[in-house]
Amino acid sequence: MSDTTRQTDAIMQAAGQSLQTNREGGYHRRAGSIAKGSAALKWKNLLRRAGFFGAALLAILAAVVAAGIVLNGIGFTGIVIAFFAVVAAAILFSSWPKVKVPARADLERTKDARQLVARTELWLEHQRPALPPPAINLVDQIGVQLDGLGAQLEHIDANHPAAAETRKLVGEHLPEMIDAYRRIPDKLRREERAGGTPDKQLVDSLGKISGEIDHVTRQLAEGSLDDLAIRNRFLEYKYGGEAVDAAPGKS
């Protein structure tokens, strides 16, 4: 085995270890997601980082091979330089590009209700540290509900009334309420005012939004259940009792 080949193998091994470390960090960060939609956005970002790292790795290896051919080997100094180049690339792409957290204005401008659901989940994750514990629990609950809502929205037209209702509920009412709470100074959030503290009012409002999300999701699901019932009645009409008699396990 030539010196250049051994040097290249050493660099590949170091690169593989760096990439593994990068991926493990990515999985750890993704584990903190409140729901599948935000986790998917983070995973997409992680794959993008891995792609950049892979491109940088190929460029470094190409430079090593070219230098080895021209100089008849790169020597110990060349190996050290290449190794630190790989490490620098791994460090850079372990944190860049960052997941872009949507601003409230971005949520309002998002027209695709399914995309809005995932972006709202990611936005909610970054609001959690500023919320009281009962509100954090509700935010986590809403994240799971948004997953269910997003699954239902996969099967409806973008102009469906439920899609418009979702955009208003998820893209406007929810972020407006949390932003209004965050504008209140911390020392005033637990003071009784207008029949309750801002903390309690936030929790009550989040509970109502959670109920509305559940209501919209159920409306969409009932549409699917109605379709299933119609198809079942059609089969009964067309085949009568034959469909039942022919079912497995029937004699």
Coordinates of N, CA and C in Angstrom, one line a residue:
M1 N 0.9 -1.2 0.0 CA 0.0 0.0 0.0 C 0.9 1.2 0.0
S2 N 0.6 2.2 -0.9 CA 1.4 3.4 -1.0 C 1.1 4.4 0.2
D3 N 2.1 5.3 0.4 CA 2.0 6.3 1.4 C 0.7 7.1 1.2
T4 N 0.5 7.5 0.0 CA -0.7 8.3 -0.3 C -2.0 7.6 0.1
T5 N -2.1 6.3 -0.2 CA -3.3 5.5 0.1 C -3.5 5.4 1.6
R6 N -2.4 5.2 2.3 CA -2.5 5.1 3.8 C -2.9 6.4 4.4
Q7 N -2.4 7.5 3.8 CA -2.7 8.8 4.3 C -4.2 9.1 4.1
T8 N -4.6 8.7 2.9 CA -6.0 8.9 2.5 C -7.0 8.1 3.4
D9 N -6.6 6.9 3.7 CA -7.4 6.0 4.6 C -7.5 6.6 6.0
A10 N -6.4 7.2 6.5 CA -6.4 7.8 7.8 C -7.3 9.0 7.9
I11 N -7.3 9.8 6.8 CA -8.2 11.0 6.8 C -9.6 10.6 6.7
M12 N -9.9 9.5 5.9 CA -11.3 9.0 5.8 C -11.8 8.5 7.1
Q13 N -11.0 7.8 7.9 CA -11.4 7.4 9.2 C -11.7 8.5 10.2
A14 N -10.8 9.5 10.2 CA -11.1 10.7 11.0 C -12.3 11.4 10.6
A15 N -12.6 11.5 9.3 CA -13.8 12.1 8.8 C -15.0 11.4 9.2
G16 N -14.9 10.0 9.1 CA -16.1 9.3 9.5 C -16.4 9.4 11.0
Q17 N -15.4 9.5 11.9 CA -15.7 9.7 13.3 C -16.3 11.1 13.5
S18 N -15.8 12.1 12.8 CA -16.3 13.5 13.0 C -17.8 13.5 12.5
L19 N -18.1 12.9 11.4 CA -19.4 12.9 10.9 C -20.4 12.2 11.9
Q20 N -19.9 11.1 12.5 CA -20.7 10.3 13.5 C -21.0 11.2 14.7
T21 N -20.0 11.9 15.1 CA -20.2 12.8 16.3 C -21.3 13.9 15.9
N22 N -21.2 14.4 14.7 CA -22.1 15.4 14.2 C -23.5 14.9 14.2
R23 N -23.7 13.7 13.7 CA -25.0 13.1 13.6 C -25.6 12.8 15.0
E24 N -24.8 12.3 15.9 CA -25.3 12.1 17.2 C -25.8 13.4 17.9
G25 N -25.0 14.4 17.7 CA -25.5 15.7 18.2 C -26.8 16.2 17.6
G26 N -26.9 15.9 16.3 CA -28.2 16.2 15.6 C -29.4 15.4 16.1
Y27 N -29.1 14.1 16.4 CA -30.2 13.3 16.9 C -30.6 13.8 18.3
H28 N -29.6 14.2 19.1 CA -29.9 14.6 20.4 C -30.8 15.9 20.4
R29 N -30.4 16.8 19.5 CA -31.2 18.0 19.4 C -32.6 17.7 18.9
R30 N -32.7 16.8 17.9 CA -34.0 16.5 17.4 C -34.9 15.8 18.4
A31 N -34.3 15.1 19.4 CA -35.1 14.4 20.4 C -35.9 15.4 21.2
G32 N -35.5 16.7 21.2 CA -36.2 17.7 22.1 C -37.4 18.3 21.3
S33 N -37.8 17.8 20.2 CA -38.9 18.3 19.4 C -40.2 18.0 20.1
I34 N -41.2 19.0 20.0 CA -42.5 18.7 20.7 C -43.4 17.9 19.8
A35 N -43.1 17.7 18.5 CA -44.0 17.0 17.6 C -43.2 16.6 16.4
K36 N -43.9 15.8 15.5 CA -43.2 15.3 14.3 C -42.9 16.3 13.3
G37 N -43.8 17.3 13.2 CA -43.6 18.3 12.1 C -42.3 19.1 12.4
S38 N -42.0 19.6 13.6 CA -40.8 20.3 13.9 C -39.6 19.4 13.8
A39 N -39.8 18.1 14.2 CA -38.7 17.2 14.1 C -38.3 16.9 12.7
A40 N -39.3 16.9 11.8 CA -39.0 16.7 10.3 C -38.2 17.9 9.8
L41 N -38.5 19.1 10.2 CA -37.8 20.3 9.7 C -36.3 20.2 10.2
K42 N -36.1 19.8 11.5 CA -34.8 19.7 12.0 C -34.0 18.6 11.3
W43 N -34.7 17.5 11.0 CA -34.0 16.4 10.3 C -33.6 16.8 8.9
K44 N -34.4 17.6 8.2 CA -34.1 18.1 6.9 C -32.9 19.0 7.0
N45 N -32.8 19.8 8.0 CA -31.6 20.7 8.2 C -30.4 19.9 8.5
L46 N -30.5 18.8 9.3 CA -29.4 17.9 9.6 C -28.8 17.3 8.3
L47 N -29.7 16.8 7.5 CA -29.3 16.2 6.2 C -28.6 17.2 5.3
R48 N -29.0 18.4 5.4 CA -28.4 19.5 4.6 C -27.0 19.7 5.1
R49 N -26.8 19.7 6.4 CA -25.5 19.9 7.0 C -24.6 18.7 6.6
A50 N -25.1 17.5 6.7 CA -24.3 16.4 6.3 C -23.9 16.4 4.9
G51 N -24.8 17.0 4.0 CA -24.4 17.1 2.6 C -23.2 18.1 2.4
F52 N -23.3 19.2 3.1 CA -22.2 20.2 3.1 C -20.9 19.6 3.6
F53 N -21.0 18.8 4.7 CA -19.8 18.2 5.2 C -19.2 17.2 4.3
G54 N -20.1 16.4 3.6 CA -19.6 15.5 2.6 C -18.9 16.2 1.5
A55 N -19.5 17.3 1.0 CA -18.8 18.0 -0.1 C -17.5 18.6 0.3
A56 N -17.4 19.1 1.6 CA -16.1 19.6 2.1 C -15.1 18.5 2.2
L57 N -15.6 17.3 2.6 CA -14.7 16.1 2.8 C -14.1 15.7 1.5
L58 N -15.0 15.7 0.4 CA -14.5 15.3 -0.9 C -13.5 16.3 -1.4
A59 N -13.7 17.6 -1.2 CA -12.8 18.6 -1.6 C -11.4 18.4 -0.9
I60 N -11.4 18.1 0.4 CA -10.2 17.9 1.2 C -9.4 16.7 0.6
L61 N -10.2 15.6 0.4 CA -9.6 14.4 -0.1 C -9.0 14.6 -1.5
A62 N -9.7 15.3 -2.3 CA -9.2 15.6 -3.7 C -7.9 16.4 -3.6
A63 N -7.8 17.3 -2.7 CA -6.6 18.1 -2.5 C -5.5 17.3 -2.0
V64 N -5.8 16.3 -1.1 CA -4.7 15.5 -0.6 C -4.2 14.6 -1.7
V65 N -5.1 14.0 -2.4 CA -4.6 13.1 -3.5 C -3.8 13.8 -4.5
A66 N -4.3 15.0 -4.9 CA -3.5 15.8 -5.9 C -2.1 16.2 -5.4
A67 N -2.1 16.6 -4.1 CA -0.8 17.0 -3.5 C 0.1 15.8 -3.4
G68 N -0.5 14.6 -3.1 CA 0.3 13.4 -3.0 C 0.9 13.0 -4.3
I69 N 0.2 13.2 -5.4 CA 0.7 12.8 -6.7 C 1.8 13.8 -7.1
V70 N 1.5 15.1 -6.9 CA 2.5 16.1 -7.4 C 3.8 16.1 -6.5
L71 N 3.6 15.9 -5.2 CA 4.8 16.0 -4.3 C 5.3 14.6 -3.9
N72 N 4.7 13.5 -4.5 CA 5.1 12.2 -4.2 C 4.9 11.9 -2.7
G73 N 3.7 12.3 -2.1 CA 3.4 12.1 -0.7 C 3.3 13.4 -0.1
I74 N 2.5 13.5 1.0 CA 2.3 14.8 1.6 C 3.0 14.8 3.0
G75 N 3.5 13.7 3.5 CA 4.3 13.7 4.7 C 3.4 14.0 5.9
F76 N 4.1 13.9 7.1 CA 3.3 14.1 8.3 C 2.6 15.4 8.4
T77 N 3.3 16.5 8.0 CA 2.7 17.8 8.1 C 1.5 17.9 7.2
G78 N 1.5 17.3 6.1 CA 0.3 17.3 5.2 C -0.9 16.6 5.8
I79 N -0.6 15.4 6.5 CA -1.6 14.7 7.2 C -2.3 15.5 8.3
V80 N -1.4 16.2 9.1 CA -1.9 17.0 10.2 C -2.8 18.1 9.6
I81 N -2.3 18.8 8.6 CA -3.1 19.9 8.0 C -4.5 19.3 7.5
A82 N -4.5 18.2 6.8 CA -5.7 17.6 6.3 C -6.6 17.2 7.4
F83 N -6.1 16.6 8.5 CA -6.9 16.2 9.6 C -7.6 17.4 10.2
F84 N -6.8 18.5 10.5 CA -7.5 19.7 11.1 C -8.5 20.3 10.1
A85 N -8.2 20.2 8.8 CA -9.2 20.7 7.9 C -10.5 19.9 8.0
V86 N -10.4 18.6 8.2 CA -11.6 17.8 8.4 C -12.3 18.1 9.7
V87 N -11.6 18.3 10.7 CA -12.1 18.6 12.0 C -12.8 20.0 11.9
A88 N -12.2 21.0 11.3 CA -12.8 22.3 11.1 C -14.1 22.2 10.4
A89 N -14.1 21.4 9.3 CA -15.3 21.2 8.5 C -16.4 20.6 9.4
A90 N -16.1 19.6 10.2 CA -17.1 19.0 11.1 C -17.6 19.9 12.1
I91 N -16.8 20.7 12.7 CA -17.2 21.7 13.7 C -18.1 22.8 13.0
L92 N -17.7 23.2 11.8 CA -18.5 24.2 11.1 C -19.9 23.7 10.8
F93 N -20.0 22.5 10.2 CA -21.3 22.0 9.7 C -22.1 21.3 10.8
S94 N -21.5 21.2 12.1 CA -22.3 20.7 13.2 C -23.3 21.8 13.7
S95 N -23.0 23.0 13.3 CA -23.9 24.1 13.8 C -24.4 25.1 12.7
W96 N -23.9 24.8 11.5 CA -24.3 25.7 10.4 C -24.7 24.8 9.2
P97 N -25.7 25.2 8.4 CA -26.6 26.3 8.7 C -27.6 25.9 9.8
K98 N -28.0 26.8 10.6 CA -28.9 26.6 11.7 C -30.3 26.4 11.2
V99 N -31.1 25.8 12.0 CA -32.6 25.6 11.6 C -33.2 27.0 11.7
K100 N -33.8 27.5 10.7 CA -34.4 28.8 10.7 C -35.7 28.8 11.5
V101 N -35.8 29.4 12.6 CA -37.0 29.5 13.4 C -37.9 30.6 12.8
P102 N -39.1 30.2 12.3 CA -40.0 31.2 11.7 C -40.4 32.3 12.7
A103 N -40.4 33.5 12.2 CA -40.9 34.6 13.0 C -42.5 34.6 12.9
R104 N -43.1 35.4 13.8 CA -44.5 35.4 13.8 C -45.1 35.9 12.4
A105 N -44.4 36.9 11.8 CA -44.8 37.3 10.5 C -44.7 36.2 9.4
D106 N -43.7 35.4 9.6 CA -43.6 34.2 8.6 C -44.8 33.3 8.7
L107 N -45.3 33.1 10.0 CA -46.4 32.2 10.2 C -47.7 32.8 9.5
E108 N -47.8 34.1 9.6 CA -49.0 34.8 9.0 C -49.0 34.7 7.5
R109 N -47.8 34.7 7.0 CA -47.6 34.7 5.5 C -47.7 33.3 4.9
T110 N -47.6 32.3 5.7 CA -47.6 30.9 5.2 C -49.0 30.5 4.7
K111 N -49.2 30.3 3.5 CA -50.5 30.0 2.9 C -50.9 28.5 3.0
D112 N -49.8 27.6 2.8 CA -50.0 26.2 2.9 C -50.3 25.8 4.3
A113 N -51.5 25.3 4.6 CA -51.9 25.0 6.0 C -51.0 23.8 6.5
R114 N -50.6 22.9 5.7 CA -49.8 21.8 6.2 C -48.4 22.2 6.6
Q115 N -47.9 23.1 5.7 CA -46.5 23.7 6.0 C -46.6 24.6 7.3
L116 N -47.7 25.3 7.4 CA -47.9 26.1 8.6 C -47.9 25.3 9.9
V117 N -48.5 24.2 9.9 CA -48.5 23.3 11.1 C -47.1 23.0 11.6
A118 N -46.2 22.6 10.6 CA -44.9 22.2 11.0 C -44.1 23.5 11.5
R119 N -44.3 24.6 10.8 CA -43.6 25.8 11.2 C -44.0 26.3 12.6
T120 N -45.3 26.2 12.8 CA -45.9 26.6 14.1 C -45.3 25.7 15.2
E121 N -45.2 24.4 15.0 CA -44.6 23.6 16.0 C -43.1 24.0 16.4
L122 N -42.4 24.4 15.3 CA -41.0 24.8 15.6 C -41.0 26.2 16.3
W123 N -41.9 27.1 15.9 CA -42.0 28.3 16.6 C -42.4 28.2 18.1
L124 N -43.3 27.3 18.3 CA -43.8 27.0 19.7 C -42.6 26.5 20.6
E125 N -41.8 25.6 20.0 CA -40.7 25.1 20.8 C -39.8 26.2 21.3
H126 N -39.6 27.3 20.6 CA -38.7 28.3 21.0 C -39.4 29.4 21.9
Q127 N -40.7 29.2 22.1 CA -41.4 30.0 23.1 C -41.5 29.4 24.5
R128 N -41.3 28.1 24.5 CA -41.5 27.3 25.8 C -40.7 27.9 27.0
P129 N -39.4 28.3 26.8 CA -38.6 28.8 28.0 C -39.3 30.0 28.6
A130 N -40.1 30.8 27.9 CA -40.6 32.0 28.5 C -42.0 31.8 29.1
L131 N -42.5 30.6 29.1 CA -43.9 30.3 29.5 C -43.9 29.6 30.9
P132 N -45.0 29.8 31.7 CA -45.1 29.1 33.0 C -45.3 27.6 32.7
P133 N -44.9 26.7 33.7 CA -45.0 25.3 33.6 C -46.3 24.8 33.1
P134 N -47.5 25.2 33.6 CA -48.8 24.7 33.1 C -48.9 25.0 31.6
A135 N -48.5 26.2 31.1 CA -48.6 26.5 29.7 C -47.6 25.7 28.9
I136 N -46.5 25.3 29.4 CA -45.5 24.5 28.7 C -46.2 23.1 28.4
N137 N -46.9 22.6 29.4 CA -47.5 21.3 29.2 C -48.6 21.4 28.1
L138 N -49.3 22.5 28.1 CA -50.3 22.7 27.0 C -49.7 22.8 25.7
V139 N -48.6 23.5 25.6 CA -47.9 23.7 24.3 C -47.4 22.4 23.8
D140 N -46.9 21.5 24.7 CA -46.5 20.1 24.3 C -47.7 19.4 23.8
Q141 N -48.9 19.5 24.4 CA -50.1 18.9 24.0 C -50.5 19.4 22.6
I142 N -50.5 20.7 22.5 CA -50.8 21.3 21.2 C -49.9 20.8 20.1
G143 N -48.7 20.6 20.4 CA -47.7 20.1 19.3 C -48.2 18.7 18.8
V144 N -48.6 17.9 19.7 CA -49.1 16.5 19.3 C -50.4 16.7 18.5
Q145 N -51.2 17.6 19.0 CA -52.5 17.8 18.2 C -52.2 18.3 16.8
L146 N -51.3 19.2 16.7 CA -50.9 19.7 15.4 C -50.5 18.6 14.4
D147 N -49.8 17.6 15.0 CA -49.4 16.5 14.1 C -50.6 15.8 13.6
G148 N -51.6 15.6 14.4 CA -52.9 15.0 13.9 C -53.6 15.8 12.9
L149 N -53.6 17.1 13.2 CA -54.2 18.1 12.3 C -53.5 18.1 10.9
G150 N -52.2 18.1 11.0 CA -51.4 18.1 9.7 C -51.7 16.8 8.9
A151 N -51.9 15.7 9.6 CA -52.2 14.4 8.9 C -53.5 14.5 8.1
Q152 N -54.5 15.2 8.8 CA -55.8 15.3 8.2 C -55.7 16.3 7.0
L153 N -54.9 17.3 7.1 CA -54.8 18.3 6.0 C -54.1 17.8 4.8
E154 N -53.4 16.7 4.9 CA -52.8 16.1 3.7 C -53.8 15.7 2.7
H155 N -55.1 15.5 3.1 CA -56.1 14.9 2.2 C -57.2 15.9 1.8
I156 N -57.0 17.2 2.1 CA -58.0 18.2 1.7 C -57.4 19.2 0.8
D157 N -58.2 19.9 0.0 CA -57.8 21.0 -0.9 C -57.3 22.2 -0.1
A158 N -56.4 22.9 -0.6 CA -55.9 24.1 0.1 C -56.9 25.2 0.3
N159 N -58.0 25.2 -0.5 CA -59.0 26.2 -0.5 C -60.2 25.7 0.4
H160 N -60.1 24.5 1.0 CA -61.1 24.0 1.9 C -61.3 25.0 3.1
P161 N -62.6 25.2 3.5 CA -62.8 26.1 4.7 C -62.0 25.7 5.9
A162 N -61.8 24.4 6.1 CA -61.0 24.0 7.3 C -59.6 24.4 7.2
A163 N -59.0 24.5 5.9 CA -57.7 25.0 5.8 C -57.6 26.5 6.1
A164 N -58.6 27.2 5.7 CA -58.6 28.7 6.1 C -58.7 28.8 7.6
E165 N -59.6 28.0 8.2 CA -59.8 28.1 9.6 C -58.5 27.7 10.4
T166 N -57.7 26.8 9.8 CA -56.5 26.4 10.4 C -55.4 27.5 10.3
R167 N -55.4 28.2 9.2 CA -54.4 29.3 9.0 C -54.7 30.4 10.0
K168 N -56.0 30.7 10.2 CA -56.3 31.7 11.2 C -56.0 31.3 12.6
L169 N -56.4 30.1 13.0 CA -56.2 29.6 14.3 C -54.7 29.4 14.7
V170 N -54.0 28.7 13.8 CA -52.6 28.4 14.1 C -51.6 29.5 13.7
G171 N -51.9 30.2 12.6 CA -51.0 31.2 12.2 C -51.2 32.6 12.7
E172 N -52.4 32.8 13.3 CA -52.7 34.2 13.8 C -53.0 34.2 15.3
H173 N -54.1 33.5 15.7 CA -54.6 33.6 17.1 C -53.5 33.0 18.1
L174 N -53.0 31.9 17.8 CA -52.0 31.2 18.7 C -50.8 32.1 18.9
P175 N -50.1 32.5 17.9 CA -48.9 33.3 18.1 C -49.2 34.7 18.7
E176 N -50.3 35.3 18.3 CA -50.7 36.6 18.8 C -50.9 36.5 20.4
M177 N -51.5 35.5 20.8 CA -51.8 35.3 22.3 C -50.5 35.1 23.0
I178 N -49.6 34.3 22.5 CA -48.3 34.1 23.2 C -47.4 35.3 23.2
D179 N -47.4 36.0 22.1 CA -46.6 37.3 22.0 C -47.2 38.3 23.0
A180 N -48.5 38.4 23.1 CA -49.1 39.4 24.0 C -48.7 39.0 25.5
Y181 N -48.6 37.8 25.8 CA -48.2 37.4 27.1 C -46.7 37.7 27.3
R182 N -45.9 37.5 26.3 CA -44.4 37.7 26.5 C -44.1 39.2 26.6
R183 N -45.0 40.1 26.2 CA -44.8 41.5 26.3 C -45.0 42.0 27.7
I184 N -45.7 41.2 28.6 CA -45.9 41.6 29.9 C -44.7 41.4 30.8
P185 N -44.2 42.3 31.5 CA -43.0 42.2 32.4 C -43.2 41.0 33.3
D186 N -42.1 40.3 33.5 CA -42.1 39.0 34.3 C -42.7 39.2 35.7
K187 N -42.4 40.3 36.3 CA -42.9 40.5 37.7 C -44.4 40.8 37.8
L188 N -45.0 41.1 36.7 CA -46.4 41.3 36.6 C -47.2 40.1 36.2
R189 N -46.6 39.1 35.8 CA -47.3 37.9 35.2 C -48.1 37.1 36.2
R190 N -47.7 37.3 37.5 CA -48.4 36.5 38.6 C -49.2 37.4 39.5
E191 N -49.4 38.6 39.0 CA -50.3 39.6 39.8 C -51.7 39.4 39.3
E192 N -52.6 39.4 40.3 CA -54.1 39.4 40.0 C -54.5 40.6 39.3
R193 N -55.2 40.4 38.1 CA -55.6 41.5 37.3 C -56.8 41.1 36.5
A194 N -57.9 41.9 36.5 CA -59.1 41.6 35.6 C -59.6 40.2 35.8
G195 N -59.6 39.7 37.1 CA -60.2 38.4 37.4 C -59.2 37.3 37.3
G196 N -58.0 37.5 37.1 CA -57.0 36.4 37.0 C -55.6 37.0 36.7
T197 N -54.6 36.1 36.9 CA -53.2 36.5 36.6 C -53.0 36.3 35.1
P198 N -52.0 37.0 34.5 CA -51.7 36.7 33.1 C -51.3 35.3 32.9
D199 N -50.6 34.7 33.9 CA -50.3 33.3 33.8 C -51.5 32.4 33.6
K200 N -52.5 32.6 34.5 CA -53.7 31.8 34.4 C -54.5 32.1 33.1
Q201 N -54.5 33.4 32.7 CA -55.2 33.7 31.5 C -54.6 33.1 30.2
L202 N -53.2 33.0 30.3 CA -52.5 32.3 29.2 C -52.9 30.9 29.1
V203 N -52.9 30.2 30.3 CA -53.2 28.8 30.3 C -54.6 28.5 29.9
D204 N -55.6 29.4 30.3 CA -57.0 29.2 29.9 C -57.1 29.4 28.3
S205 N -56.4 30.4 27.8 CA -56.5 30.7 26.4 C -55.9 29.5 25.6
L206 N -54.7 29.0 26.0 CA -54.1 27.8 25.4 C -55.0 26.6 25.4
G207 N -55.7 26.4 26.5 CA -56.7 25.3 26.6 C -57.8 25.5 25.6
K208 N -58.3 26.7 25.4 CA -59.3 26.9 24.4 C -58.8 26.7 23.0
I209 N -57.6 27.1 22.7 CA -57.0 26.9 21.3 C -56.8 25.4 21.1
S210 N -56.4 24.7 22.2 CA -56.2 23.2 22.1 C -57.6 22.6 21.7
G211 N -58.6 23.0 22.4 CA -60.0 22.5 22.1 C -60.4 22.8 20.7
E212 N -60.1 24.0 20.1 CA -60.4 24.3 18.8 C -59.7 23.5 17.8
I213 N -58.4 23.2 18.0 CA -57.6 22.4 17.1 C -58.2 21.0 17.1
D214 N -58.6 20.5 18.3 CA -59.2 19.2 18.4 C -60.5 19.2 17.6
H215 N -61.3 20.3 17.7 CA -62.6 20.3 16.9 C -62.3 20.3 15.4
V216 N -61.4 21.1 14.9 CA -61.1 21.1 13.5 C -60.6 19.7 13.0
T217 N -59.8 19.1 13.8 CA -59.2 17.8 13.4 C -60.4 16.8 13.4
R218 N -61.3 16.8 14.3 CA -62.4 15.9 14.4 C -63.4 16.1 13.2
Q219 N -63.5 17.4 12.8 CA -64.4 17.7 11.6 C -63.8 17.0 10.4
L220 N -62.5 17.2 10.2 CA -61.9 16.6 9.0 C -61.9 15.1 9.1
A221 N -61.7 14.5 10.3 CA -61.7 13.0 10.4 C -63.1 12.5 10.2
E222 N -64.1 13.2 10.6 CA -65.5 12.8 10.4 C -65.8 12.8 8.9
G223 N -65.2 13.7 8.1 CA -65.4 13.6 6.7 C -64.9 12.4 6.1
S224 N -63.7 11.9 6.6 CA -63.1 10.6 6.1 C -64.0 9.5 6.6
L225 N -64.5 9.5 7.8 CA -65.4 8.5 8.3 C -66.7 8.4 7.5
D226 N -67.2 9.6 7.1 CA -68.4 9.6 6.2 C -68.1 8.9 4.9
D227 N -67.0 9.2 4.3 CA -66.6 8.6 3.0 C -66.5 7.1 3.2
L228 N -66.0 6.6 4.3 CA -65.9 5.2 4.5 C -67.3 4.6 4.6
A229 N -68.2 5.3 5.3 CA -69.5 4.7 5.5 C -70.2 4.7 4.2
I230 N -70.1 5.7 3.3 CA -70.7 5.7 2.0 C -70.2 4.5 1.2
R231 N -68.9 4.3 1.2 CA -68.3 3.2 0.4 C -68.9 1.8 0.9
N232 N -69.0 1.7 2.2 CA -69.5 0.5 2.8 C -71.0 0.3 2.4
R233 N -71.8 1.3 2.4 CA -73.2 1.2 1.9 C -73.3 0.8 0.4
F234 N -72.3 1.4 -0.4 CA -72.3 1.0 -1.8 C -72.0 -0.4 -2.0
L235 N -71.1 -1.0 -1.2 CA -70.7 -2.4 -1.3 C -71.9 -3.3 -0.9
E236 N -72.6 -2.8 0.1 CA -73.8 -3.6 0.6 C -74.9 -3.6 -0.5
Y237 N -75.0 -2.4 -1.1 CA -76.1 -2.3 -2.2 C -75.7 -3.1 -3.4
K238 N -74.4 -3.1 -3.8 CA -74.0 -3.8 -5.0 C -73.9 -5.3 -4.8
Y239 N -73.4 -5.7 -3.7 CA -73.2 -7.2 -3.5 C -74.1 -7.8 -2.5
G240 N -74.9 -7.0 -1.8 CA -75.8 -7.5 -0.8 C -75.1 -8.3 0.2
G241 N -75.6 -9.5 0.6 CA -75.0 -10.3 1.6 C -73.8 -11.1 1.2
E242 N -73.5 -11.1 -0.2 CA -72.4 -11.9 -0.7 C -71.1 -11.4 -0.1
A243 N -70.9 -10.1 0.1 CA -69.7 -9.6 0.6 C -69.4 -10.2 2.0
V244 N -70.5 -10.2 2.8 CA -70.4 -10.8 4.1 C -70.1 -12.3 4.1
D245 N -70.9 -13.0 3.3 CA -70.8 -14.4 3.2 C -69.5 -14.9 2.7
A246 N -68.9 -14.1 1.9 CA -67.6 -14.5 1.3 C -66.4 -14.1 2.1
A247 N -66.7 -13.4 3.3 CA -65.6 -13.0 4.1 C -64.8 -14.2 4.7
P248 N -63.5 -14.1 4.9 CA -62.7 -15.2 5.5 C -63.3 -15.6 6.8
G249 N -63.3 -16.9 7.0 CA -63.8 -17.4 8.3 C -65.3 -17.7 8.3
K250 N -66.0 -17.3 7.2 CA -67.4 -17.6 7.2 C -67.7 -18.9 6.4
S251 N -68.6 -19.6 6.9 CA -68.9 -20.9 6.2 C -70.3 -20.8 5.5

